[in-house]
């Protein structure tokens, strides 16, 4: 009985002393509206008060605004995620855009 307790204590101590996995900060993308124009902004999740980039979103149809965006793989390179966005304007249809992350071009 005593031997089992010492073994259990040893395994518990090993479990408590192993390092937790390191969580890496992630780049977060968002849309900000400044003076009536939409901008693609990024920040680091470990320091959200500092913007990493702030570029205008260009080449949208007249009157359209971005209502949502998400990352998705593309067929010819499933490891490369592309940023896609949904643009909605005055007509009853929505447009799908692929946004260039560095320039904001749709």
mmCIF file with all atom_site columns, C-alpha atoms in Angstrom:
data_model
loop_
_atom_site.group_PDB
_atom_site.id
_atom_site.type_symbol
_atom_site.label_atom_id
_atom_site.label_alt_id
_atom_site.label_comp_id
_atom_site.label_asym_id
_atom_site.label_entity_id
_atom_site.label_seq_id
_atom_site.pdbx_PDB_ins_code
_atom_site.Cartn_x
_atom_site.Cartn_y
_atom_site.Cartn_z
_atom_site.occupancy
_atom_site.B_iso_or_equiv
_atom_site.pdbx_formal_charge
_atom_site.auth_seq_id
_atom_site.auth_comp_id
_atom_site.auth_asym_id
_atom_site.auth_atom_id
_atom_site.pdbx_PDB_model_num
ATOM 1   C CA . UNK A 1 1   ? 0.000   0.000  0.000   1.00 0.00 ? 1   UNK A CA 1
ATOM 2   C CA . UNK A 1 2   ? 2.776   2.402  0.905   1.00 0.00 ? 2   UNK A CA 1
ATOM 3   C CA . UNK A 1 3   ? 4.670   1.608  -2.291  1.00 0.00 ? 3   UNK A CA 1
ATOM 4   C CA . UNK A 1 4   ? 1.575   2.407  -4.409  1.00 0.00 ? 4   UNK A CA 1
ATOM 5   C CA . UNK A 1 5   ? 1.092   5.739  -2.662  1.00 0.00 ? 5   UNK A CA 1
ATOM 6   C CA . UNK A 1 6   ? 4.695   6.759  -3.300  1.00 0.00 ? 6   UNK A CA 1
ATOM 7   C CA . UNK A 1 7   ? 4.388   5.792  -6.971  1.00 0.00 ? 7   UNK A CA 1
ATOM 8   C CA . UNK A 1 8   ? 1.161   7.759  -7.300  1.00 0.00 ? 8   UNK A CA 1
ATOM 9   C CA . UNK A 1 9   ? 2.804   10.735 -5.620  1.00 0.00 ? 9   UNK A CA 1
ATOM 10  C CA . UNK A 1 10  ? 5.776   10.469 -7.988  1.00 0.00 ? 10  UNK A CA 1
ATOM 11  C CA . UNK A 1 11  ? 3.568   10.432 -11.088 1.00 0.00 ? 11  UNK A CA 1
ATOM 12  C CA . UNK A 1 12  ? 1.550   13.337 -9.730  1.00 0.00 ? 12  UNK A CA 1
ATOM 13  C CA . UNK A 1 13  ? 4.705   15.361 -9.168  1.00 0.00 ? 13  UNK A CA 1
ATOM 14  C CA . UNK A 1 14  ? 5.914   14.598 -12.686 1.00 0.00 ? 14  UNK A CA 1
ATOM 15  C CA . UNK A 1 15  ? 2.551   15.731 -14.040 1.00 0.00 ? 15  UNK A CA 1
ATOM 16  C CA . UNK A 1 16  ? 2.681   18.952 -12.060 1.00 0.00 ? 16  UNK A CA 1
ATOM 17  C CA . UNK A 1 17  ? 6.237   19.810 -13.044 1.00 0.00 ? 17  UNK A CA 1
ATOM 18  C CA . UNK A 1 18  ? 5.901   19.351 -16.802 1.00 0.00 ? 18  UNK A CA 1
ATOM 19  C CA . UNK A 1 19  ? 5.650   22.655 -18.575 1.00 0.00 ? 19  UNK A CA 1
ATOM 20  C CA . UNK A 1 20  ? 2.349   23.679 -20.058 1.00 0.00 ? 20  UNK A CA 1
ATOM 21  C CA . UNK A 1 21  ? 2.386   24.164 -23.821 1.00 0.00 ? 21  UNK A CA 1
ATOM 22  C CA . UNK A 1 22  ? 3.378   27.647 -24.882 1.00 0.00 ? 22  UNK A CA 1
ATOM 23  C CA . UNK A 1 23  ? 0.510   29.525 -26.460 1.00 0.00 ? 23  UNK A CA 1
ATOM 24  C CA . UNK A 1 24  ? 1.638   31.697 -29.336 1.00 0.00 ? 24  UNK A CA 1
ATOM 25  C CA . UNK A 1 25  ? 0.066   35.017 -30.088 1.00 0.00 ? 25  UNK A CA 1
ATOM 26  C CA . UNK A 1 26  ? -2.110  35.169 -33.183 1.00 0.00 ? 26  UNK A CA 1
ATOM 27  C CA . UNK A 1 27  ? -2.568  37.899 -35.747 1.00 0.00 ? 27  UNK A CA 1
ATOM 28  C CA . UNK A 1 28  ? -6.188  39.074 -35.649 1.00 0.00 ? 28  UNK A CA 1
ATOM 29  C CA . UNK A 1 29  ? -7.907  40.710 -38.635 1.00 0.00 ? 29  UNK A CA 1
ATOM 30  C CA . UNK A 1 30  ? -10.777 43.149 -38.353 1.00 0.00 ? 30  UNK A CA 1
ATOM 31  C CA . UNK A 1 31  ? -12.640 45.861 -40.217 1.00 0.00 ? 31  UNK A CA 1
ATOM 32  C CA . UNK A 1 32  ? -12.686 49.439 -38.980 1.00 0.00 ? 32  UNK A CA 1
ATOM 33  C CA . UNK A 1 33  ? -14.732 52.255 -40.452 1.00 0.00 ? 33  UNK A CA 1
ATOM 34  C CA . UNK A 1 34  ? -12.928 55.581 -40.487 1.00 0.00 ? 34  UNK A CA 1
ATOM 35  C CA . UNK A 1 35  ? -14.530 58.672 -42.033 1.00 0.00 ? 35  UNK A CA 1
ATOM 36  C CA . UNK A 1 36  ? -16.998 56.521 -43.986 1.00 0.00 ? 36  UNK A CA 1
ATOM 37  C CA . UNK A 1 37  ? -14.315 54.257 -45.486 1.00 0.00 ? 37  UNK A CA 1
ATOM 38  C CA . UNK A 1 38  ? -13.647 50.692 -44.434 1.00 0.00 ? 38  UNK A CA 1
ATOM 39  C CA . UNK A 1 39  ? -10.123 49.658 -43.494 1.00 0.00 ? 39  UNK A CA 1
ATOM 40  C CA . UNK A 1 40  ? -8.516  46.271 -42.899 1.00 0.00 ? 40  UNK A CA 1
ATOM 41  C CA . UNK A 1 41  ? -6.745  46.357 -39.543 1.00 0.00 ? 41  UNK A CA 1
ATOM 42  C CA . UNK A 1 42  ? -4.585  43.747 -37.829 1.00 0.00 ? 42  UNK A CA 1
ATOM 43  C CA . UNK A 1 43  ? -3.274  43.404 -34.325 1.00 0.00 ? 43  UNK A CA 1
ATOM 44  C CA . UNK A 1 44  ? -1.450  40.845 -32.225 1.00 0.00 ? 44  UNK A CA 1
ATOM 45  C CA . UNK A 1 45  ? -3.582  38.952 -29.708 1.00 0.00 ? 45  UNK A CA 1
ATOM 46  C CA . UNK A 1 46  ? -0.890  39.383 -27.048 1.00 0.00 ? 46  UNK A CA 1
ATOM 47  C CA . UNK A 1 47  ? -0.985  43.196 -27.393 1.00 0.00 ? 47  UNK A CA 1
ATOM 48  C CA . UNK A 1 48  ? -4.378  44.223 -28.806 1.00 0.00 ? 48  UNK A CA 1
ATOM 49  C CA . UNK A 1 49  ? -3.911  47.920 -28.057 1.00 0.00 ? 49  UNK A CA 1
ATOM 50  C CA . UNK A 1 50  ? -1.319  48.277 -30.851 1.00 0.00 ? 50  UNK A CA 1
ATOM 51  C CA . UNK A 1 51  ? -2.281  47.977 -34.528 1.00 0.00 ? 51  UNK A CA 1
ATOM 52  C CA . UNK A 1 52  ? 0.129   46.024 -36.724 1.00 0.00 ? 52  UNK A CA 1
ATOM 53  C CA . UNK A 1 53  ? -1.391  47.272 -39.971 1.00 0.00 ? 53  UNK A CA 1
ATOM 54  C CA . UNK A 1 54  ? -4.153  49.586 -41.141 1.00 0.00 ? 54  UNK A CA 1
ATOM 55  C CA . UNK A 1 55  ? -4.878  49.676 -44.895 1.00 0.00 ? 55  UNK A CA 1
ATOM 56  C CA . UNK A 1 56  ? -7.931  50.853 -46.856 1.00 0.00 ? 56  UNK A CA 1
ATOM 57  C CA . UNK A 1 57  ? -10.134 48.198 -48.450 1.00 0.00 ? 57  UNK A CA 1
ATOM 58  C CA . UNK A 1 58  ? -10.206 49.086 -52.142 1.00 0.00 ? 58  UNK A CA 1
ATOM 59  C CA . UNK A 1 59  ? -11.888 47.942 -55.368 1.00 0.00 ? 59  UNK A CA 1
ATOM 60  C CA . UNK A 1 60  ? -15.324 47.266 -53.875 1.00 0.00 ? 60  UNK A CA 1
ATOM 61  C CA . UNK A 1 61  ? -18.413 47.868 -55.990 1.00 0.00 ? 61  UNK A CA 1
ATOM 62  C CA . UNK A 1 62  ? -19.806 51.406 -55.496 1.00 0.00 ? 62  UNK A CA 1
ATOM 63  C CA . UNK A 1 63  ? -21.927 51.628 -52.349 1.00 0.00 ? 63  UNK A CA 1
ATOM 64  C CA . UNK A 1 64  ? -20.827 48.255 -50.979 1.00 0.00 ? 64  UNK A CA 1
ATOM 65  C CA . UNK A 1 65  ? -19.585 47.622 -47.475 1.00 0.00 ? 65  UNK A CA 1
ATOM 66  C CA . UNK A 1 66  ? -17.970 44.522 -46.031 1.00 0.00 ? 66  UNK A CA 1
ATOM 67  C CA . UNK A 1 67  ? -20.346 42.676 -43.691 1.00 0.00 ? 67  UNK A CA 1
ATOM 68  C CA . UNK A 1 68  ? -18.223 39.659 -42.800 1.00 0.00 ? 68  UNK A CA 1
ATOM 69  C CA . UNK A 1 69  ? -14.952 37.932 -43.549 1.00 0.00 ? 69  UNK A CA 1
ATOM 70  C CA . UNK A 1 70  ? -13.238 34.617 -42.951 1.00 0.00 ? 70  UNK A CA 1
ATOM 71  C CA . UNK A 1 71  ? -10.203 32.610 -43.971 1.00 0.00 ? 71  UNK A CA 1
ATOM 72  C CA . UNK A 1 72  ? -10.530 29.619 -46.300 1.00 0.00 ? 72  UNK A CA 1
ATOM 73  C CA . UNK A 1 73  ? -8.076  27.403 -48.187 1.00 0.00 ? 73  UNK A CA 1
ATOM 74  C CA . UNK A 1 74  ? -7.895  27.572 -51.959 1.00 0.00 ? 74  UNK A CA 1
ATOM 75  C CA . UNK A 1 75  ? -7.904  24.491 -54.182 1.00 0.00 ? 75  UNK A CA 1
ATOM 76  C CA . UNK A 1 76  ? -4.419  24.686 -55.671 1.00 0.00 ? 76  UNK A CA 1
ATOM 77  C CA . UNK A 1 77  ? -2.727  25.213 -52.281 1.00 0.00 ? 77  UNK A CA 1
ATOM 78  C CA . UNK A 1 78  ? -4.828  24.005 -49.337 1.00 0.00 ? 78  UNK A CA 1
ATOM 79  C CA . UNK A 1 79  ? -2.113  25.080 -46.888 1.00 0.00 ? 79  UNK A CA 1
ATOM 80  C CA . UNK A 1 80  ? -2.395  28.727 -47.941 1.00 0.00 ? 80  UNK A CA 1
ATOM 81  C CA . UNK A 1 81  ? -5.386  30.445 -46.365 1.00 0.00 ? 81  UNK A CA 1
ATOM 82  C CA . UNK A 1 82  ? -6.975  33.327 -48.240 1.00 0.00 ? 82  UNK A CA 1
ATOM 83  C CA . UNK A 1 83  ? -9.044  36.107 -46.670 1.00 0.00 ? 83  UNK A CA 1
ATOM 84  C CA . UNK A 1 84  ? -12.546 36.239 -48.151 1.00 0.00 ? 84  UNK A CA 1
ATOM 85  C CA . UNK A 1 85  ? -15.192 38.881 -47.464 1.00 0.00 ? 85  UNK A CA 1
ATOM 86  C CA . UNK A 1 86  ? -18.885 39.398 -48.186 1.00 0.00 ? 86  UNK A CA 1
ATOM 87  C CA . UNK A 1 87  ? -19.814 42.807 -49.570 1.00 0.00 ? 87  UNK A CA 1
ATOM 88  C CA . UNK A 1 88  ? -23.390 44.098 -49.442 1.00 0.00 ? 88  UNK A CA 1
ATOM 89  C CA . UNK A 1 89  ? -24.679 47.167 -51.238 1.00 0.00 ? 89  UNK A CA 1
ATOM 90  C CA . UNK A 1 90  ? -27.940 48.651 -52.430 1.00 0.00 ? 90  UNK A CA 1
ATOM 91  C CA . UNK A 1 91  ? -28.950 45.748 -54.681 1.00 0.00 ? 91  UNK A CA 1
ATOM 92  C CA . UNK A 1 92  ? -30.426 42.522 -53.274 1.00 0.00 ? 92  UNK A CA 1
ATOM 93  C CA . UNK A 1 93  ? -27.257 40.529 -54.033 1.00 0.00 ? 93  UNK A CA 1
ATOM 94  C CA . UNK A 1 94  ? -24.032 40.095 -52.099 1.00 0.00 ? 94  UNK A CA 1
ATOM 95  C CA . UNK A 1 95  ? -20.573 39.856 -53.625 1.00 0.00 ? 95  UNK A CA 1
ATOM 96  C CA . UNK A 1 96  ? -17.720 37.634 -52.456 1.00 0.00 ? 96  UNK A CA 1
ATOM 97  C CA . UNK A 1 97  ? -14.289 39.236 -52.459 1.00 0.00 ? 97  UNK A CA 1
ATOM 98  C CA . UNK A 1 98  ? -10.820 37.886 -51.874 1.00 0.00 ? 98  UNK A CA 1
ATOM 99  C CA . UNK A 1 99  ? -8.925  40.517 -49.889 1.00 0.00 ? 99  UNK A CA 1
ATOM 100 C CA . UNK A 1 100 ? -5.166  40.934 -50.273 1.00 0.00 ? 100 UNK A CA 1
ATOM 101 C CA . UNK A 1 101 ? -3.966  41.052 -46.662 1.00 0.00 ? 101 UNK A CA 1
ATOM 102 C CA . UNK A 1 102 ? -1.022  43.396 -47.255 1.00 0.00 ? 102 UNK A CA 1
ATOM 103 C CA . UNK A 1 103 ? -2.701  45.974 -49.517 1.00 0.00 ? 103 UNK A CA 1
ATOM 104 C CA . UNK A 1 104 ? -6.428  45.680 -48.722 1.00 0.00 ? 104 UNK A CA 1
ATOM 105 C CA . UNK A 1 105 ? -7.269  45.289 -52.425 1.00 0.00 ? 105 UNK A CA 1
ATOM 106 C CA . UNK A 1 106 ? -10.465 43.334 -53.037 1.00 0.00 ? 106 UNK A CA 1
#
